[in-house]
Short mmCIF file of C-alpha atoms in Angstrom, two decimals:
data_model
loop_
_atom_site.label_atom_id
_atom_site.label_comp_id
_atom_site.label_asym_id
_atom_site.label_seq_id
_atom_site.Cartn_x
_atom_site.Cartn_y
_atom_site.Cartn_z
CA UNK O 1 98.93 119.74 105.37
CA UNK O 2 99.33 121.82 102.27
CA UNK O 3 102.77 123.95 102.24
CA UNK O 4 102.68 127.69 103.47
CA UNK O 5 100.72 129.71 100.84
CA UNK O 6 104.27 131.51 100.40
CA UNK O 7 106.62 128.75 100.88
CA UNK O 8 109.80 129.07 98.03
CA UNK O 9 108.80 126.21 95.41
CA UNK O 10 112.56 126.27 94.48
CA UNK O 11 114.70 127.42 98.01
CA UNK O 12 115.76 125.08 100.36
CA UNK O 13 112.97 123.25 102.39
CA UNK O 14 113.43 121.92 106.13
CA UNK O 15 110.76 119.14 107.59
CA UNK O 16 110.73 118.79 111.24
CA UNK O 17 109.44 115.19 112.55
CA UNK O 18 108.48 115.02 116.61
CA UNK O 19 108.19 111.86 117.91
CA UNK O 20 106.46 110.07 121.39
CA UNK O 21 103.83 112.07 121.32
CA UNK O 22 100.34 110.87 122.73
CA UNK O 23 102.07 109.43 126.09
CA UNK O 24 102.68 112.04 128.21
CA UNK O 25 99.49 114.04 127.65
CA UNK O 26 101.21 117.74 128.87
CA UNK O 27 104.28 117.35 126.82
CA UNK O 28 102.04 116.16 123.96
CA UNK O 29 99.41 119.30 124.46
CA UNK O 30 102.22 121.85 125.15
CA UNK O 31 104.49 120.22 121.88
CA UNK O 32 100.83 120.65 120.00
CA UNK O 33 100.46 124.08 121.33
CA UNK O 34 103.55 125.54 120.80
CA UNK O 35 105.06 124.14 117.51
CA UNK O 36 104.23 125.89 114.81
CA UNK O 37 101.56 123.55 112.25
CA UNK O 38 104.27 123.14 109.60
CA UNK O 39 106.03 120.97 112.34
CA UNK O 40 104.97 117.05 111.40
CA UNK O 41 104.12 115.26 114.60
CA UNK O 42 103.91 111.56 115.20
CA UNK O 43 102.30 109.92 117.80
CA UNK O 44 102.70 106.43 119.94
CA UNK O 45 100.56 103.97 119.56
CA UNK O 46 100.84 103.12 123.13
CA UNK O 47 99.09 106.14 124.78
CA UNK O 48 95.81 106.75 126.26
CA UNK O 49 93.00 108.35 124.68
CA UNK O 50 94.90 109.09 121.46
CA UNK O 51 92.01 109.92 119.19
CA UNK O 52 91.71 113.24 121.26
CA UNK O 53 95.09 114.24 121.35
CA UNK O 54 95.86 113.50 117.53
CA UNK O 55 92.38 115.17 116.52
CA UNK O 56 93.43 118.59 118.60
CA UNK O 57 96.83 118.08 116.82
CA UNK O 58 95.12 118.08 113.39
CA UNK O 59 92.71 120.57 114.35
CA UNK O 60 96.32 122.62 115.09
CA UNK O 61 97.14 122.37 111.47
CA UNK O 62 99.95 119.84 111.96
CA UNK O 63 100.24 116.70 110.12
CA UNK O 64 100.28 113.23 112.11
CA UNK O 65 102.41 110.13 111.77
CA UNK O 66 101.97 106.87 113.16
CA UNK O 67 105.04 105.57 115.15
CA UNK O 68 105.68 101.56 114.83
CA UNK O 69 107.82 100.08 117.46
CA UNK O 70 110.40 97.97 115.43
CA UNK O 71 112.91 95.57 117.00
CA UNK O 72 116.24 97.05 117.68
CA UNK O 73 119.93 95.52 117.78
CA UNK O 74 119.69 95.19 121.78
CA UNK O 75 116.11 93.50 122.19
CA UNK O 76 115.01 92.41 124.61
CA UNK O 77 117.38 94.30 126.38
CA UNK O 78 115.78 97.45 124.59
CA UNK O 79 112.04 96.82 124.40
CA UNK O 80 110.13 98.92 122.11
CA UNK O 81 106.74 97.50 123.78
CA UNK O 82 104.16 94.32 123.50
CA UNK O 83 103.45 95.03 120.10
CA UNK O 84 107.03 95.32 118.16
CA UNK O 85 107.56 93.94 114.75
CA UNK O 86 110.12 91.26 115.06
CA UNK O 87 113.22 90.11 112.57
CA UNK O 88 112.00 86.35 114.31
CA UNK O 89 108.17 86.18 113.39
CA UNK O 90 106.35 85.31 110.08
CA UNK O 91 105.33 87.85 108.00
CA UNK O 92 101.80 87.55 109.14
CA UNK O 93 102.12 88.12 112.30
CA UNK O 94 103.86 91.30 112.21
CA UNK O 95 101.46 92.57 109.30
CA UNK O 96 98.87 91.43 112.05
CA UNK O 97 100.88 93.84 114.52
CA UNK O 98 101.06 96.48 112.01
CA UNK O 99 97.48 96.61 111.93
CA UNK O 100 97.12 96.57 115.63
CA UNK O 101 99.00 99.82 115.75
CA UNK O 102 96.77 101.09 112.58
CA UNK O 103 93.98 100.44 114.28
CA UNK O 104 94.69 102.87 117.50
CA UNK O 105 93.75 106.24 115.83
CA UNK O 106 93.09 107.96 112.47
CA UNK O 107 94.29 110.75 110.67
CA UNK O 108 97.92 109.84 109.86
CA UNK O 109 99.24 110.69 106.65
CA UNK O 110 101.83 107.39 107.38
CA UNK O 111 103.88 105.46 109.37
CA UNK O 112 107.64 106.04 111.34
CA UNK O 113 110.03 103.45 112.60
CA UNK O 114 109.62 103.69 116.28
CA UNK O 115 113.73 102.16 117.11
CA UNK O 116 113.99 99.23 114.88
CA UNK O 117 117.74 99.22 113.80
CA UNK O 118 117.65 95.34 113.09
CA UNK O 119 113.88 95.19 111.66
CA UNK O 120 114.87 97.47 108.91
CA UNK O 121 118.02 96.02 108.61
CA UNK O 122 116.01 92.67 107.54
CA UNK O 123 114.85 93.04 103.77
CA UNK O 124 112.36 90.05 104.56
CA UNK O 125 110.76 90.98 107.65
CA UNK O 126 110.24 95.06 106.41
CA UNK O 127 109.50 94.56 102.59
CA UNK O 128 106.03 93.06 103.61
CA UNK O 129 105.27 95.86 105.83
CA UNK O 130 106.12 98.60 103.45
CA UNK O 131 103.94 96.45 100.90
CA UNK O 132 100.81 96.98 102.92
CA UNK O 133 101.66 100.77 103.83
CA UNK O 134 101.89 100.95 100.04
CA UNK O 135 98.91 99.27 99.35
CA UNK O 136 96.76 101.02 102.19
CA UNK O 137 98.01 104.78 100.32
CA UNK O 138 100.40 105.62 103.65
CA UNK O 139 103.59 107.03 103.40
CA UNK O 140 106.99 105.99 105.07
CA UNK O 141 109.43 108.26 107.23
CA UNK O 142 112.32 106.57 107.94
CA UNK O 143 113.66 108.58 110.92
CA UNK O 144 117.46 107.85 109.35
CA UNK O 145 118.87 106.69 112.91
CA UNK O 146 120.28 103.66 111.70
CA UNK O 147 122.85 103.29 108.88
CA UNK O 148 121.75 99.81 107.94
CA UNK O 149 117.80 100.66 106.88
CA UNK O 150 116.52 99.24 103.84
CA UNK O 151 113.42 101.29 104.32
CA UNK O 152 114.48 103.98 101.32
CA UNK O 153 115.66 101.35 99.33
CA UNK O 154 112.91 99.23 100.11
CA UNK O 155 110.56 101.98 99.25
CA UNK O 156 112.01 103.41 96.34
CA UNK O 157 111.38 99.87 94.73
CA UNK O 158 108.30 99.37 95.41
CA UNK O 159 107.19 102.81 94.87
CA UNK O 160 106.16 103.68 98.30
CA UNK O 161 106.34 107.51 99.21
CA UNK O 162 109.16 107.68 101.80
CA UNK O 163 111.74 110.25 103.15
CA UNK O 164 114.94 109.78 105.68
CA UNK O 165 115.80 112.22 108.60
CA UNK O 166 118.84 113.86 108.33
CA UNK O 167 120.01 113.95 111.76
CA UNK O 168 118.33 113.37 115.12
CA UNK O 169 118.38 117.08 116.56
CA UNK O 170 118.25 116.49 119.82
CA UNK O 171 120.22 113.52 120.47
CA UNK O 172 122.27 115.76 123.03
CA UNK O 173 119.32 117.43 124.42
CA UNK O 174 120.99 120.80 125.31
CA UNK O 175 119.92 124.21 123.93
CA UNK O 176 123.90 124.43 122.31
CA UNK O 177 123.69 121.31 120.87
CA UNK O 178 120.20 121.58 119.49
CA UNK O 179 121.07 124.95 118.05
CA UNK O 180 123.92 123.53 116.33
CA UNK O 181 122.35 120.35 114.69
CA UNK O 182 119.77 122.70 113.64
CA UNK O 183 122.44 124.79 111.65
CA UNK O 184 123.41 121.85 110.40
CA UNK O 185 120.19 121.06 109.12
CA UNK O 186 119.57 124.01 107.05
CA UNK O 187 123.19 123.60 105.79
CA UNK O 188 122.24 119.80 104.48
CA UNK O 189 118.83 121.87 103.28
CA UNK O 190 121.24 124.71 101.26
CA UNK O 191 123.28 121.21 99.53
CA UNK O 192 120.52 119.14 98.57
CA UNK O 193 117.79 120.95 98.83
CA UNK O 194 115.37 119.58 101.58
CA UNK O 195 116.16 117.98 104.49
CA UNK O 196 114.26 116.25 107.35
CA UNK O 197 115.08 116.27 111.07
CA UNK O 198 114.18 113.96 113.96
CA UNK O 199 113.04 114.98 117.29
CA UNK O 200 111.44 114.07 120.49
CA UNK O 201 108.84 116.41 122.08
CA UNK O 202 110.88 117.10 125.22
CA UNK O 203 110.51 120.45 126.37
CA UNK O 204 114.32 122.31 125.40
CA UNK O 205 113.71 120.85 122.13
CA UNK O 206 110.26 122.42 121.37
CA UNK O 207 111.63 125.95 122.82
CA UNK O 208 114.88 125.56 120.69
CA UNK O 209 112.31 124.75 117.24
CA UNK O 210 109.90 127.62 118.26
CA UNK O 211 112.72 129.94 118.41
CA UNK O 212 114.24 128.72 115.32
CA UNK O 213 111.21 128.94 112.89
CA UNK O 214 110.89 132.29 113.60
CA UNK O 215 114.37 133.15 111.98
CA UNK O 216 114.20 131.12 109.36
CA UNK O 217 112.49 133.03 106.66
CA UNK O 218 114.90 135.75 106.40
CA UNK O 219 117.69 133.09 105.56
CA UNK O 220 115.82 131.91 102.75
CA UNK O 221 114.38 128.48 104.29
CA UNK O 222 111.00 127.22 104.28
CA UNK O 223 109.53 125.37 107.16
CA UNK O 224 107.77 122.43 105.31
CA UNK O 225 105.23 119.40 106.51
CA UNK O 226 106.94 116.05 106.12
CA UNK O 227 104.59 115.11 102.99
CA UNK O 228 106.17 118.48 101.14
CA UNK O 229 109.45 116.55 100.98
CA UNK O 230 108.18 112.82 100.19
CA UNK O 231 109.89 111.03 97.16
CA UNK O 232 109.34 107.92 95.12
CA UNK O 233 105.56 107.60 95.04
CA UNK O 234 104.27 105.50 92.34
CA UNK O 235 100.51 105.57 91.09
CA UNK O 236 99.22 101.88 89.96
#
């Protein structure tokens, strides 16, 4: 999705990411409905009848990212699902996976970590998948919840098109706490000039975002789509 026609090219830019979307079909229509299209949503790869729901997303104006469920430090106590790219299989088999969850709808711009602290943590196991999201022209959004990714690193070598949330906005789901991690947001925005927050499409967080983006013009940010803020993309 192409920035607002009157976005600042040189204020401070904030990307909002909504995750586990495509699931629950009523959270997913009402986070579709509501958000405003600069909002970046990405979608499970587990849901039902996804095509639909990601074309009336599109068809919304909002850009669409794939989610990949990634092993995390606590499998199997913490399952991401059948599919999960695992630290403990060849390369081929989780490229084999990756495609799986390629396969379950178009019109994503890329790919997000779906958990996965240990996966990305694992130059061997993720350098192969970020190889073939390079070579297939996808993007990477690293959703930043682990401190141990290579993914940006990774990326940035390679010369895959990547960006790293921020901060996880709603990882106390009250409207205090949301409101303050989104102040914190734009301050990280103000510093370094773009930032990117995490979210899931619960409903306090999409009232807390709709009410935000309203205010956010007259304090000089610019509500962008993740691809406004992607870095490191390299053209063979």
């Amino acid at each position: 999705r192409p920035a607002a026609s009157g976005a600042r090219r040189d204020g401070p830019r904030v990307a909002i990411l909504v995750g586990g979307l495509g699931v629950a079909v009523n959270a997913t229509n009402e986070a579709v409905a509501r958000l405003p299209g600069e909002v970046t949503l990405a979608f499970s790869p587990y849901g039902a009848n996804l095509q639909t729901q990601v074309n009336r997303a599109r068809a919304d104006g909002h850009e669409v990212l794939l989610q990949v469920p990634m092993e995390p430090y606590d499998f199997p106590s913490n399952d991401p699902g059948p599919q999960t790219l695992l630290t403990s299989l060849p390369a081929d088999q989780n490229t084999d996976r990756l495609h799986w969850a390629l396969s379950r709808f178009s019109g994503y711009i890329g790919v997000t970590n779906f958990m996965g602290g240990r996966f990305a943590a694992d130059a061997a196991a993720f350098r192969p998948i970020l190889q073939e999201l390079r070579a297939r022209g996808l993007v990477f959004a690293d959703d930043g919840s682990s401190p141990r990714t290579l993914g940006p690193q990774i990326a940035a070598e390679i010369g895959l098109g990547h960006a790293r949330g921020a901060a996880t906005i709603d990882a106390v789901p009250t409207a205090e706490k949301i409101d303050e991690a989104l102040a914190a947001l734009e301050d990280e925005a103000q510093r370094s000039g773009q930032a990117l927050g995490i979210a899931s499409a619960v409903p306090i967080t999409v009232e807390r975002l709709v009410r935000w983006s309203r205010s956010l013009d007259r304090r000089g940010i610019t509500l962008v789509p993740v691809s406004a803020i992607i870095t490191g993309e390299r053209a063979d």
